Short mmCIF file of C-alpha atoms in Angstrom, two decimals:
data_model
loop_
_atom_site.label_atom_id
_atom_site.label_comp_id
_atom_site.label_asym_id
_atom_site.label_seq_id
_atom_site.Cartn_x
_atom_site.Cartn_y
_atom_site.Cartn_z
CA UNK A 1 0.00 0.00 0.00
CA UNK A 2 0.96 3.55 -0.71
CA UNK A 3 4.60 1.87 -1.93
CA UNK A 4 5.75 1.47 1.70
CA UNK A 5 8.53 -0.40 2.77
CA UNK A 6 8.45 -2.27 6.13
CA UNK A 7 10.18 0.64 7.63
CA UNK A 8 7.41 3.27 6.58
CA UNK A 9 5.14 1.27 8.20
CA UNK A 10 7.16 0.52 11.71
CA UNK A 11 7.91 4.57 11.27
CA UNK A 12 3.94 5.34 11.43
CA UNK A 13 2.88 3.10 14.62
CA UNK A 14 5.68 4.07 16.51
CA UNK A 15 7.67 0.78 16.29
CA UNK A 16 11.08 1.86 17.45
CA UNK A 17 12.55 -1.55 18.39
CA UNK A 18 11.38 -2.68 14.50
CA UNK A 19 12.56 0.38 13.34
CA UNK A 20 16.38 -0.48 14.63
CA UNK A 21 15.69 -4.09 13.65
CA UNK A 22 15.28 -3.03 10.09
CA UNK A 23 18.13 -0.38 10.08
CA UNK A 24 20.51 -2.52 11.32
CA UNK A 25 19.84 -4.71 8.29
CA UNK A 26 20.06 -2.53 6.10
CA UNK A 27 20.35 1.58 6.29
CA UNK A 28 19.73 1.88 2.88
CA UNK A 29 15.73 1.61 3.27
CA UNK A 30 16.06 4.84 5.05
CA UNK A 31 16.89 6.25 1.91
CA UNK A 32 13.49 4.21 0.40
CA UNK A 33 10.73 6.81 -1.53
CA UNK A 34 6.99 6.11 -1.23
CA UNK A 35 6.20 6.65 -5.22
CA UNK A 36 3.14 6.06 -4.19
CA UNK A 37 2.72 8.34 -1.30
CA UNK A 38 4.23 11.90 -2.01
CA UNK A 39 7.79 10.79 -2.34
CA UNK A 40 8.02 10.27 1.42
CA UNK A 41 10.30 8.99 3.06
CA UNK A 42 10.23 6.70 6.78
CA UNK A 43 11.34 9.90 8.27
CA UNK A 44 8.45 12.06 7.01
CA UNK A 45 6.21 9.59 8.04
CA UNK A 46 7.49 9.39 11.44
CA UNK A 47 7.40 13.07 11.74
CA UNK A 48 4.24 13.12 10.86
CA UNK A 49 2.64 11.09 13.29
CA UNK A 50 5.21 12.76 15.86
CA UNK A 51 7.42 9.64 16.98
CA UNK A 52 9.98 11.78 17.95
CA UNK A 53 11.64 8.07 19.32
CA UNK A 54 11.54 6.63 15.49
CA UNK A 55 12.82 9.88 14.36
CA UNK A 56 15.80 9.80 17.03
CA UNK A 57 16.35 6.40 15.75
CA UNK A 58 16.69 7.02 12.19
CA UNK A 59 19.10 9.81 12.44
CA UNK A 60 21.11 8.30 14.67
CA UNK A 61 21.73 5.43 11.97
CA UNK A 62 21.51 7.33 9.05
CA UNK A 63 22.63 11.17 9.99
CA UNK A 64 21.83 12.40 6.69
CA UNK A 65 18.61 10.98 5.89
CA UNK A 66 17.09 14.07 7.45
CA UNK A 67 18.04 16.13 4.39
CA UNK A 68 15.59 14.06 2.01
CA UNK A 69 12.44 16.21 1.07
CA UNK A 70 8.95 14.92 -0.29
CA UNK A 71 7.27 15.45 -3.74
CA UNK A 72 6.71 19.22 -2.95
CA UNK A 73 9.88 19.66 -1.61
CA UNK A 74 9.42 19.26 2.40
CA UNK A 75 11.46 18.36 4.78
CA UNK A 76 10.28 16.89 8.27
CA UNK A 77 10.29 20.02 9.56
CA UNK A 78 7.63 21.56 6.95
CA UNK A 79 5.65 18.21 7.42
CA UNK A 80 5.70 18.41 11.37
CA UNK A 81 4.54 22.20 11.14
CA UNK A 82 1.60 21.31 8.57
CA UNK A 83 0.89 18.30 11.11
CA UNK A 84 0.80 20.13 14.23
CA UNK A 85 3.38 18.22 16.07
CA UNK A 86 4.91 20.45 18.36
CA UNK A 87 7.35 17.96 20.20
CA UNK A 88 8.74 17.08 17.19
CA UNK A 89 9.16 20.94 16.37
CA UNK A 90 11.28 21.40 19.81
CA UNK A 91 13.25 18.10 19.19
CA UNK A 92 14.41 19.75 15.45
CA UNK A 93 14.85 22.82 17.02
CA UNK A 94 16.95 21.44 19.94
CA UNK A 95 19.12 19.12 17.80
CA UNK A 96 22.00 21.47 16.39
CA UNK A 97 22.53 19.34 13.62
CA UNK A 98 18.87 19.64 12.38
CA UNK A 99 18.88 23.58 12.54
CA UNK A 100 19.59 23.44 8.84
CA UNK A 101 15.87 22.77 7.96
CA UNK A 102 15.13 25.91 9.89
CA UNK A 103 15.23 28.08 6.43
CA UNK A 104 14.72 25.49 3.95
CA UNK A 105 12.03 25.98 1.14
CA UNK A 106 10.11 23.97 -0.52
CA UNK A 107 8.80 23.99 -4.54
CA UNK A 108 6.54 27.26 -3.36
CA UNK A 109 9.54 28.54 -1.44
CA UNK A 110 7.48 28.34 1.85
CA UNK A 111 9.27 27.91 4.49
CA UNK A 112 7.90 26.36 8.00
CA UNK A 113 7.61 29.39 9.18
CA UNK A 114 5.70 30.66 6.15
CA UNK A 115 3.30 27.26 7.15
CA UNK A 116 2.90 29.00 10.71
CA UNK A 117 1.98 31.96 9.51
CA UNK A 118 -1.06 30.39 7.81
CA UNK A 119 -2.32 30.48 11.72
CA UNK A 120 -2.94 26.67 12.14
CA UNK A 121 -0.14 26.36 14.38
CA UNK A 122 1.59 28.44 17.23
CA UNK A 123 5.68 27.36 17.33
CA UNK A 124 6.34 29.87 19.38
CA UNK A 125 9.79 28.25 19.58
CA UNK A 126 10.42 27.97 15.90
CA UNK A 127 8.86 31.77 15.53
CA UNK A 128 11.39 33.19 17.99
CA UNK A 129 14.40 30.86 16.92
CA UNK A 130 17.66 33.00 16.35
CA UNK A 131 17.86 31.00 13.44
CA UNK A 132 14.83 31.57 11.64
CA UNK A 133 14.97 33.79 8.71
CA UNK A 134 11.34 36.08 9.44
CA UNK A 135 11.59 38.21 6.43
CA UNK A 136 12.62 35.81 3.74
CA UNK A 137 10.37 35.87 0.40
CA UNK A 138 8.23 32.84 -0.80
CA UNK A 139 7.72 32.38 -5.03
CA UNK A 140 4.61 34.45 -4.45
CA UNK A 141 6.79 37.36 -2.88
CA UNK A 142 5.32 37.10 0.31
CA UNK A 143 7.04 37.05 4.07
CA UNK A 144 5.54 34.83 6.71
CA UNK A 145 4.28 38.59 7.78
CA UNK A 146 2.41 39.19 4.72
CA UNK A 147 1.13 35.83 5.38
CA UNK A 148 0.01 35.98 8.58
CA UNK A 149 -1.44 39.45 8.68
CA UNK A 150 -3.45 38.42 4.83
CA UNK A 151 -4.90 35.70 7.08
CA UNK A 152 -5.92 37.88 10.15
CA UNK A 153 -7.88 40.09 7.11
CA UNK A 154 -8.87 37.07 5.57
CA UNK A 155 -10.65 35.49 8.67
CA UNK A 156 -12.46 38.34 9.93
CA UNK A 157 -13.90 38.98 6.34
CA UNK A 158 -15.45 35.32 7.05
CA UNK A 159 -17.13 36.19 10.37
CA UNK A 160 -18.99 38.86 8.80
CA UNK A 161 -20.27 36.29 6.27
CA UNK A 162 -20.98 33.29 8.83
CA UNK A 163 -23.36 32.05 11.03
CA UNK A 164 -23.33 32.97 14.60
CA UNK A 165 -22.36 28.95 15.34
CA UNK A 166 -19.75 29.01 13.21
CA UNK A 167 -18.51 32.67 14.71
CA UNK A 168 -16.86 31.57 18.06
CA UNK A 169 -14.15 29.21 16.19
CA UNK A 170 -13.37 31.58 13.56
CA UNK A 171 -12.60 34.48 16.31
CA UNK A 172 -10.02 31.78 17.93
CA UNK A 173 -8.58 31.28 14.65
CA UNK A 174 -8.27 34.98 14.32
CA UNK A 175 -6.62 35.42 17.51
CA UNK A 176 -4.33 32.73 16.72
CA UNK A 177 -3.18 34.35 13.67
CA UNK A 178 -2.99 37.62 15.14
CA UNK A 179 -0.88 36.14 17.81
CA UNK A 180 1.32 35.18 15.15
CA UNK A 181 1.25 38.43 13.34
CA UNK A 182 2.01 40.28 16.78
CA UNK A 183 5.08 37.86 17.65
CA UNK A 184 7.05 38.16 13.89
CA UNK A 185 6.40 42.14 13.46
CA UNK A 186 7.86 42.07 17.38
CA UNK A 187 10.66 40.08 16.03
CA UNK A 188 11.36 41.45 12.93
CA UNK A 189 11.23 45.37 14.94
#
């Protein structure tokens, strides 16, 4: 299914023991696409479910399998932002070696920070990273600023439209993207 290998699959339920089982067989599978699936790698699919133990695993074995992006160009750290999976998040962000993906774009020239800025997710620790580049330009010439602060417009010109049931988790959205907005303009000032 999906073109998984046996090591896609241990990486989604978490399997770590299977995981090292199968690496120590052969490291290569690490470097195994999904065709089938978005290009992904174990790794993505680990990050993606957020078994930050599978993903410890894998690099450990293979160091540079982190580097390997998906069909649209995403590393784990674009896939663990668009999944919500903020322990990953501080484990990337923690790990010295992984600060790399930090800046990284993908085929839009989003980078995870561009993703937060969408307001699905608040990474306050990727936001305020010394790392992260907050004014950097994606292919449609937008910032994650732009971004976020098109968003905050964007959702208030749908409570004005909606019905009063759907009003109360629009205004959270809104305040999640204004949060946003407010932390990069602080950062970027």
């Amino acid at each position: 299914m999906h073109g998984w290998t046996p090591l896609h699959y241990a990486a989604r339920y978490g399997h770590v023991q299977r995981t090292k089982q199968l690496l120590d067989s052969d490291k290569s599978i690490a470097y195994l696409i999904a065709d089938q699936d978005d290009n992904k790698t174990a790794l993505h699919v680990a990050a993606s479910q957020g078994h930050v133990s599978v993903i410890q695993e894998l690099i450990s074995q293979c160091p540079d399998c982190w580097e390997m992006v998906n069909h649209r160009g995403q590393n784990i750290l674009n896939v663990v932002v668009e999944n919500e999976k903020k322990m990953v998040i501080k484990f990337i962000l923690k790990n010295y070696s992984l600060t790399g993906l930090i800046n990284q774009k993908d085929v839009d020239g989003n980078t995870p920070l561009h993703l937060i800025a969408t307001g699905r997710l608040l990474a306050i620790d990727l936001i305020a990273h010394r790392k992260t580049d907050k004014v950097v330009f994606n292919k449609g010439n937008w910032t994650p600023l732009d971004i976020s602060t098109y968003s905050e417009t964007a959702a208030v010109q749908k409570v004005h439209r909606c019905q009063p049931s759907i009003l109360s988790r629009l205004h959270s959205h809104r305040s999640l993207v204004h949060t946003t907005a407010g932390l990069l303009f602080t950062l970027i000032h």
